[in-house]
Structure formats: C-alpha cells, structure tokens
C-alpha positions as a printed Julia matrix, in Angstrom:
439×3 Matrix{Float64}:
   0.12   -0.07   -0.17
   2.71    2.6     0.75
   4.6     2.04   -2.33
   1.24    2.46   -4.29
   0.9     5.87   -2.62
   4.36    7.01   -2.96
   3.86    6.35   -6.86
   0.85    8.36   -6.74
   2.2    10.97   -4.96
   5.47   11.11   -7.6
   2.74   11.32  -10.24
   0.96   13.79   -8.73
   4.0    16.04   -7.88
   2.42   17.22   -4.56
   2.05   15.28   -0.96
  -0.84   13.02   -0.42
  -3.86   13.87    1.14
  -6.14   11.95    3.62
  -8.75   11.98    0.65
  -6.01   10.7    -1.42
  -5.26    7.7     0.41
  -8.58    7.38    0.99
  -9.54    7.11   -2.76
  -6.67    4.85   -3.14
  -7.7     2.29   -0.53
 -11.44    1.88   -1.74
  -9.97    1.47   -5.34
  -7.88   -1.35   -4.0
 -10.74   -2.74   -1.79
 -13.44   -2.63   -5.12
 -10.5    -4.56   -7.23
  -9.98   -7.3    -4.44
 -14.01   -7.6    -4.15
 -14.47   -8.04   -8.09
 -11.91  -10.6    -7.67
 -13.76  -12.5    -5.01
 -17.11  -12.05   -7.1
 -15.45  -13.33  -10.56
 -14.31  -16.14   -8.25
 -17.39  -16.99   -7.16
 -19.15  -16.46  -10.94
 -16.57  -18.94  -12.26
 -17.43  -21.96   -9.45
 -20.91  -20.77   -9.9
 -21.42  -22.46  -13.63
 -18.66  -24.47  -14.14
 -17.92  -26.83  -11.04
 -21.68  -26.05   -9.68
 -24.5   -26.09  -11.67
 -22.59  -27.99  -14.6
 -22.04  -30.61  -12.52
 -25.34  -30.36  -11.43
 -27.17  -30.38  -14.48
 -24.71  -33.72  -15.6
 -25.97  -35.56  -12.67
 -29.58  -34.59  -12.94
 -29.52  -35.88  -16.58
 -27.89  -39.04  -15.64
 -30.55  -39.42  -12.77
 -33.37  -38.64  -15.25
 -31.96  -41.23  -17.65
 -31.51  -43.54  -15.24
 -34.67  -42.84  -13.15
 -33.12  -43.63  -10.19
 -31.4   -41.17   -7.62
 -28.85  -43.33   -6.54
 -27.89  -43.8   -10.26
 -24.98  -41.03   -9.73
 -22.01  -40.68   -7.58
 -22.73  -39.28   -3.97
 -19.24  -38.05   -3.81
 -20.23  -35.91   -7.28
 -23.35  -34.9    -5.91
 -21.56  -33.46   -2.68
 -18.98  -32.13   -5.21
 -21.63  -30.13   -6.88
 -23.32  -29.15   -3.67
 -19.66  -27.86   -2.23
 -19.03  -25.42   -5.19
 -22.43  -24.15   -5.33
 -22.47  -23.16   -1.52
 -18.36  -22.71   -0.78
 -17.31  -21.89   -4.2
 -20.09  -19.71   -5.61
 -22.21  -17.84   -2.36
 -19.42  -18.32    0.19
 -17.03  -16.63   -1.65
 -19.61  -13.93   -2.68
 -20.21  -13.77    1.08
 -16.1   -13.5     2.2
 -15.92  -10.71   -0.85
 -18.67   -8.66    0.51
 -17.95   -9.28    3.92
 -14.39   -7.75    3.68
 -15.62   -4.84    1.59
 -18.63   -3.72    3.66
 -18.36   -5.04    7.29
 -15.62   -2.65    8.62
 -17.23    0.23    6.96
 -20.86   -0.4     8.2
 -19.48   -1.34   11.67
 -16.65    1.8    11.46
 -13.6    -0.42   11.79
 -10.19    0.55   11.54
  -8.95   -0.56    7.94
  -7.02   -3.85    7.85
  -4.26   -4.85    5.82
  -5.54   -5.81    2.26
  -2.98   -8.33    2.43
  -4.5   -10.68    4.57
  -7.79  -10.43    2.05
  -5.8   -11.77   -0.46
  -4.21  -14.27    1.59
  -7.49  -15.37    2.43
  -8.68  -15.37   -0.93
  -5.9   -17.72   -2.1
  -6.66  -20.68    0.72
 -10.02  -20.13    0.24
 -10.37  -20.89   -3.5
  -7.78  -23.54   -3.25
  -9.54  -25.46   -0.81
 -12.71  -25.34   -2.3
 -10.97  -26.05   -5.87
  -9.16  -29.04   -4.05
 -12.61  -30.38   -2.67
 -14.26  -30.24   -6.04
 -11.7   -31.97   -8.03
 -10.95  -34.62   -5.4
 -14.79  -35.4    -4.98
 -14.82  -36.16   -9.13
 -11.77  -37.71   -9.83
 -11.2   -39.01   -6.08
  -7.27  -38.69   -6.47
  -5.16  -39.44   -3.0
  -8.78  -38.51   -1.43
  -7.49  -39.44    2.14
  -4.69  -36.59    1.79
  -6.66  -33.78   -0.56
 -10.01  -34.17    1.46
  -8.52  -32.91    5.15
  -5.93  -30.77    3.2
  -8.91  -29.11    1.56
 -10.95  -28.54    4.73
  -7.8   -27.07    6.41
  -7.42  -24.52    4.07
 -11.12  -23.34    3.94
 -11.24  -23.29    7.82
  -7.71  -21.2     7.95
  -9.07  -18.68    5.06
 -12.62  -18.31    7.23
 -10.47  -17.53   10.22
  -8.23  -14.88    8.61
 -11.9   -13.1     7.36
 -13.36  -13.43   10.99
 -10.38  -11.4    12.36
 -10.01   -8.98    9.9
 -13.62   -7.96    9.92
 -14.02   -8.47   13.36
 -10.97   -7.72   15.28
 -10.38   -3.99   15.45
 -12.1    -1.94   17.65
 -14.25    1.13   15.67
 -12.33    4.37   14.52
 -14.89    6.35   16.44
 -17.01    6.06   19.29
 -20.63    4.93   18.69
 -23.44    3.38   20.46
 -23.01    1.58   22.9
 -24.59   -1.84   21.56
 -24.05   -3.24   18.61
 -26.98   -2.94   15.89
 -28.96   -6.08   15.83
 -28.5    -6.61   12.17
 -24.7    -7.02   13.11
 -25.61   -9.66   15.78
 -27.33  -11.4    13.14
 -23.91  -11.53   10.68
 -22.06  -12.67   13.95
 -24.68  -15.68   14.19
 -23.87  -16.78   10.61
 -20.36  -16.2    11.15
 -20.44  -18.7    14.17
 -22.56  -20.82   11.96
 -20.0   -20.69    9.14
 -17.42  -21.56   11.48
 -19.39  -24.3    13.31
 -19.62  -25.72    9.35
 -15.96  -25.45    8.84
 -15.03  -27.25   12.12
 -17.28  -30.05   11.12
 -16.03  -30.11    7.77
 -12.92  -30.61    9.06
 -13.99  -33.54   11.27
 -15.84  -35.04    8.75
 -13.14  -35.39    6.21
 -10.39  -36.52    8.74
 -12.96  -39.44    9.6
 -13.29  -40.07    6.02
  -9.24  -40.18    5.7
  -9.07  -42.55    8.93
 -12.09  -44.77    8.22
 -13.85  -44.14    5.34
 -14.07  -46.27    2.18
 -14.54  -43.53   -0.47
 -14.52  -39.54   -0.06
 -18.78  -39.55    0.33
 -20.04  -38.49    3.58
 -22.63  -40.92    4.38
 -26.18  -40.02    3.61
 -27.78  -39.57    7.28
 -24.69  -37.57    8.3
 -24.59  -35.67    4.98
 -28.82  -34.85    5.5
 -28.06  -32.89    8.79
 -24.7   -31.44    7.64
 -26.8   -29.84    4.84
 -29.04  -28.32    7.4
 -25.92  -26.65    9.42
 -24.8   -25.25    6.15
 -28.01  -23.66    4.77
 -29.88  -22.8     7.69
 -27.03  -22.3    10.44
 -24.76  -20.37    7.9
 -26.2   -19.25    5.17
 -29.76  -18.15    5.99
 -28.87  -15.84    9.33
 -26.09  -14.02    6.82
 -29.12  -13.53    4.53
 -31.01  -12.26    7.09
 -28.36  -10.13    8.5
 -27.42   -8.1     5.36
 -31.58   -7.99    4.38
 -32.32   -6.09    7.7
 -29.14   -3.43    6.7
 -30.23   -3.03    3.1
 -33.8    -3.97    2.32
 -35.41   -1.01    4.4
 -33.56    1.26    2.1
 -33.65   -0.39   -1.11
 -37.57   -1.42   -0.64
 -38.67    1.22    1.9
 -39.77   -0.57    4.16
 -40.62    0.4     7.92
 -38.0     0.11   10.81
 -36.95   -3.76   11.45
 -38.3    -5.46   14.24
 -34.41   -5.48   15.72
 -35.49   -7.95   19.18
 -37.76   -9.83   16.81
 -35.54  -10.48   14.47
 -32.72  -11.78   16.93
 -35.71  -14.5    18.53
 -35.76  -16.06   14.92
 -32.11  -16.5    14.97
 -32.52  -17.95   18.27
 -35.79  -20.01   17.05
 -33.55  -20.96   13.79
 -30.34  -22.08   15.74
 -32.58  -24.3    17.85
 -33.73  -25.81   14.83
 -30.11  -26.52   13.32
 -29.33  -28.27   16.68
 -32.4   -30.39   16.97
 -31.52  -31.45   13.16
 -27.78  -32.24   14.04
 -28.94  -34.52   17.01
 -31.46  -36.11   14.44
 -34.86  -34.66   15.85
 -35.68  -33.58   12.19
 -39.6   -33.45   13.17
 -38.86  -31.02   15.82
 -36.05  -29.42   13.71
 -38.66  -29.04   10.81
 -41.12  -27.1    12.92
 -38.52  -24.85   14.14
 -37.23  -23.97   11.2
 -40.05  -22.73    9.82
 -41.33  -20.94   13.15
 -37.76  -18.9    12.57
 -38.56  -18.13    8.64
 -41.7   -16.89    9.5
 -40.7   -14.79   12.5
 -37.95  -13.2    10.75
 -40.41  -12.55    7.64
 -42.37  -10.57   10.46
 -39.51   -9.02   11.79
 -38.17   -7.5     8.53
 -41.75   -6.31    7.43
 -41.41   -7.36    4.19
 -45.32   -8.14    3.4
 -46.37   -4.94    5.15
 -46.89   -1.96    3.42
 -44.33    0.1     2.7
 -42.99    3.39    4.25
 -41.55    4.92    1.11
 -41.12    4.12   -2.68
 -38.67    1.1    -3.38
 -35.5     2.74   -4.91
 -35.19    1.48   -8.44
 -32.64    3.05  -10.33
 -30.22    0.74  -11.87
 -31.95   -2.34  -11.05
 -35.41   -3.73  -12.79
 -38.59   -2.7   -11.11
 -39.72   -6.37  -10.57
 -36.52   -6.28   -7.67
 -38.87   -5.98   -5.08
 -41.64   -8.71   -6.44
 -38.51  -11.2    -6.39
 -37.0   -10.17   -3.12
 -40.24  -11.07   -1.61
 -40.65  -14.37   -3.79
 -37.37  -15.74   -2.15
 -38.96  -15.57    1.3
 -41.83  -17.12    0.05
 -39.49  -19.88   -1.28
 -37.39  -20.36    1.99
 -41.32  -20.58    3.88
 -41.75  -23.45    1.19
 -38.32  -25.03    2.03
 -39.44  -25.3     5.72
 -42.7   -26.14    4.94
 -41.58  -29.53    2.88
 -39.11  -29.95    5.58
 -41.99  -30.51    7.88
 -43.63  -33.32    5.21
 -40.37  -34.81    4.97
 -39.95  -35.59    8.45
 -43.18  -36.85    9.1
 -43.68  -39.51    6.16
 -40.83  -42.42    5.45
 -38.78  -42.9     2.44
 -39.24  -39.3     1.52
 -35.65  -38.47   -0.08
 -37.61  -36.7    -3.13
 -39.2   -34.37   -0.48
 -35.89  -33.43    0.96
 -34.09  -32.88   -2.23
 -37.09  -30.76   -3.13
 -36.92  -28.49    0.1
 -33.32  -28.09   -0.2
 -33.48  -26.8    -3.57
 -36.4   -24.33   -2.95
 -34.21  -22.84    0.01
 -30.62  -22.99   -2.14
 -32.01  -21.55   -5.26
 -35.09  -20.55   -4.98
 -34.1   -18.59   -1.29
 -30.59  -17.99   -1.42
 -30.15  -17.83   -5.25
 -32.77  -15.43   -5.99
 -31.78  -13.09   -3.28
 -27.88  -13.41   -4.54
 -29.47  -12.76   -7.84
 -31.9    -9.94   -6.73
 -29.79   -7.89   -3.96
 -26.42   -9.09   -5.42
 -26.92   -7.13   -8.37
 -28.26   -4.1    -6.54
 -25.01   -3.84   -4.34
 -22.15   -5.18   -6.37
 -21.89   -3.08   -8.67
 -22.13   -0.1    -6.67
 -19.32   -1.69   -4.36
 -16.78   -2.24   -7.56
 -16.31    1.33   -8.21
 -19.78    2.85   -8.14
 -20.57    1.17  -11.54
 -24.23    0.86  -13.0
 -25.6    -2.6   -13.8
 -25.15   -2.88  -17.32
 -28.46   -4.37  -18.39
 -31.72   -4.57  -16.02
 -33.28   -6.44  -18.93
 -31.01   -9.49  -18.39
 -31.13   -8.94  -14.48
 -35.06   -9.78  -14.98
 -34.24  -12.63  -17.39
 -32.13  -14.14  -15.13
 -34.53  -13.87  -11.84
 -37.42  -15.33  -14.05
 -35.32  -18.25  -15.73
 -34.26  -19.2   -11.96
 -37.56  -18.84  -10.31
 -38.95  -21.4   -13.72
 -36.27  -23.48  -13.13
 -36.85  -23.79   -9.5
 -40.7   -24.28   -9.48
 -40.06  -27.23  -12.17
 -37.46  -28.63  -10.46
 -39.1   -28.71   -6.96
 -42.4   -30.11   -8.44
 -40.55  -32.94  -10.53
 -38.72  -34.18   -7.5
 -41.42  -34.57   -5.37
 -43.04  -36.28   -8.33
 -40.52  -38.28   -9.61
 -38.92  -39.21   -6.77
 -41.6   -39.81   -4.67
 -43.16  -41.81   -7.67
 -46.42  -39.87   -8.11
 -45.94  -39.36  -11.66
 -43.28  -41.0   -13.39
 -43.28  -38.67  -16.56
 -41.75  -36.03  -14.17
 -38.73  -37.58  -14.54
 -38.5   -36.17  -17.87
 -38.91  -32.73  -16.43
 -36.19  -32.82  -14.51
 -33.31  -32.06  -16.87
 -35.4   -29.32  -18.48
 -35.34  -27.52  -15.24
 -31.88  -28.05  -14.73
 -31.13  -26.53  -18.37
 -33.23  -23.53  -17.5
 -31.34  -22.82  -14.28
 -28.14  -23.44  -15.98
 -29.29  -20.47  -18.57
 -30.47  -18.22  -15.59
 -26.63  -19.01  -14.23
 -25.36  -18.13  -17.32
 -27.32  -14.79  -17.59
 -26.44  -13.51  -14.37
 -22.78  -14.45  -14.61
 -22.53  -12.25  -17.96
 -24.45   -9.29  -16.54
 -22.21   -8.81  -13.39
 -18.84   -9.91  -15.58
 -19.76   -7.13  -18.38
 -20.46   -4.73  -15.77
 -17.29   -5.28  -14.26
 -15.45   -5.06  -17.87
 -17.74   -2.01  -19.02
 -16.11    0.33  -16.66
 -12.64   -0.42  -17.33
 -12.77    0.0   -20.63
 -14.36    3.6   -20.21
 -11.67    4.44  -17.86
  -9.24    3.47  -20.01
C-alpha cells in the first residue's frame, strides 16, 4: 500500500492528502471485491451448476436418484455453497463490514491471503470429489485451507476496535451476521472433522447420507440463512422503503432458527423442521417484508421487478421449511427432502443473490451501473421457472407420484443453467465495461 501511495505522490507532484489515501484504499478494496465475485462466478456455472446438470441428466435417464456417485453430488453442492455463495459472502464481508461497523482498516494483504486459501480449498475439494485422486490426503487438506481462510476473514472484519465511539451496543443486524459467521465456523469445523473421519475410516470420499442430510441443514440454515437475514436487515429497508426492522424480533428468529439447526444435528428432524419454519416466519415479520412500505422502493439501476423477487425469495424459504415438515413426517421421503433443499438453495438463496447482488455489487465495485436491467429480470425469471419445475418434478418423480415427471428434471436443470449464465454474464460485463470507459 505504501509503495502505491508513493508512486501516486510522485506522479501527482504533491504531498498526498487524507482524501487521496482514502480514494486509493477504496480503489484497491473494489478491485479485491471484484476478484472475489469473479471467482464466485467461475465456481457457480462450471464446477457447480454444470456438474449439477450433468448429475440430473444421468438421474433422469436412469430414473433412479442413486444412479450418480454421491461424491459427485456432494462436489456439486460444495462448489455451489462454498465456491459461489461462500466466496461472495467473504468478498462482500471484507468490503462492507468494516465500513458499516466503522472499524479500522485492515491490511488488504490478509484478504488476498484468505482468497488464495479459500479458493484453493474449494477447488481441491471439488477436484477430489470428482476424480477421487489421493482423497484421503486432499480432503482434510481442502477442509483445513477453508477453515484457515475463514479464520483470517473473521479476525480481519471483527478484530479491530471502532474508529470512532458510537452507540454503546451493536445494531441488531450485526449480531445476526455474527450468528451467520458462527454458523460458518461451526460448518468449517464439522467439515474438517468429517474429512478426517473419511480419511482414516471411510471407504470413499463421500459423506454418509444420514450425516450429510444433517450437515446440509447446518450449511444452509445455520450459515447462509442468518447471513442473508443480517444483510437484508441492513439493506432492504433502504432498497424497498420498508418500515424499520423489528430488531429484537429478528434476534428471536435467529435463536429459534439456531435451535432448529441444533435439533437437526442431533437427529430430531420433526422438531427441527417445525423450529426452522417458525424462525423463518418470525424473520419475515421482523423484516416487515409483506407490510405496506413506508416509502417507494429505490429502483435506480435495477429492474422494476426487484421488490417482487426479493419477496418471492422469502416465499420460497417458507415453502422449503414447509416441505421439511412434510419430509420429516413420512417414510422414504428423499424426493421431498431434495425438493426442500432446492427450494431453499435456489428459490431463496440464489434468488436473493441474483436480486440483491445485482443491486449492491456494481455500486461496491467502483460505483458502476448494472450493464442490463433486462438481463437481470431474465435471469431472475428463468431461475424462478427452473426452481418451480425442479421442486415439483423432484417430488412427483422421486416419490413415484408421476412417472412422466422424470422427463421434467433435465428441463429444469437447463433452465437454471441458462439463468446462471445470464446472471454471470451481466455482472462480468458490468465489471469490464467501466474499465474500458476509464481506459
């Protein structure tokens, strides 16, 4: 950083002011964010979505969920949750949390170190799951790299005192994000423990199905959902013109949700499903999403459908939790559990990333404007249609309610792949376009 500032000072021929230093730091931080987001966009379509489409085509062809290697399915899920959304969260966290909490600046070198470790860990995990080469060694190595990367992130965004004295207590949304961070830490620790167990006692690199079901609830409901709630509590009142968030109610939602995750981890799936839907409904009430807004939504730079898709995401989350109750109450409910997971990961989490991500990321990346609001709408529309088709067909086909539904599965996969491609293209062109203008 000092070398860069010295070069700027020589070029300008004058001493640098605090404003110059701040602008230089902001530019470097924006470039860092774009690298994180671009990395996530690379993991999203290729190791993540494409492998998922390939798996679904094979399952549809054989009409049997077990016809695809469990290691391949888990490699797809890991690339989506950690390679795509996890990388997005780390990048946005490095960029925004110190600013929002008014913390002292951290050395950007630690953020780059975290990026190298995290990207290496996720890539090794995917390659090991697909090719199964030296998996007894590489699985624990990948988990260790991801854990160290997260610890660097957590230390950087939470280990500094505020620059100025502010309120005596933190705002509620910060505690919700901290809860998400604790969920991610627990996920990383459990992941390391699971890979060590596989390395010493397992016969293959795939996690046993019963434990994987519980572990997925920790990854999604314990890690990703609280993160989304926390940032939504900070941003959605501004973006959608909502009334002030009921902060204490949101903290109550996090507590109920955490109890549901713990219940799932110990195997009380019926209790877990009830707690998770109660937590989601409480969070919706806390965020005031379906109450009359206080002022018009801010739609500059995004498609006018933005508020609709944000609310639709929470409808999908409620459906996901409801399907969990159904799945926990009937035997042989693999298709219902799968539909529940897809409703949460694609219907809720991916829709929220597609909607809010295209709202905030261009601004964070050097005050850019989104390349195309029409592409934003197209991506969200395709994602919603694909998710609806996938959730319904997975229940109908896997539970043997309708045999023709097996042919819908690959169609849903192709539609979602198209949505992912449009979303990634829109963001990448947005990032590249400003550079061309500046040059």
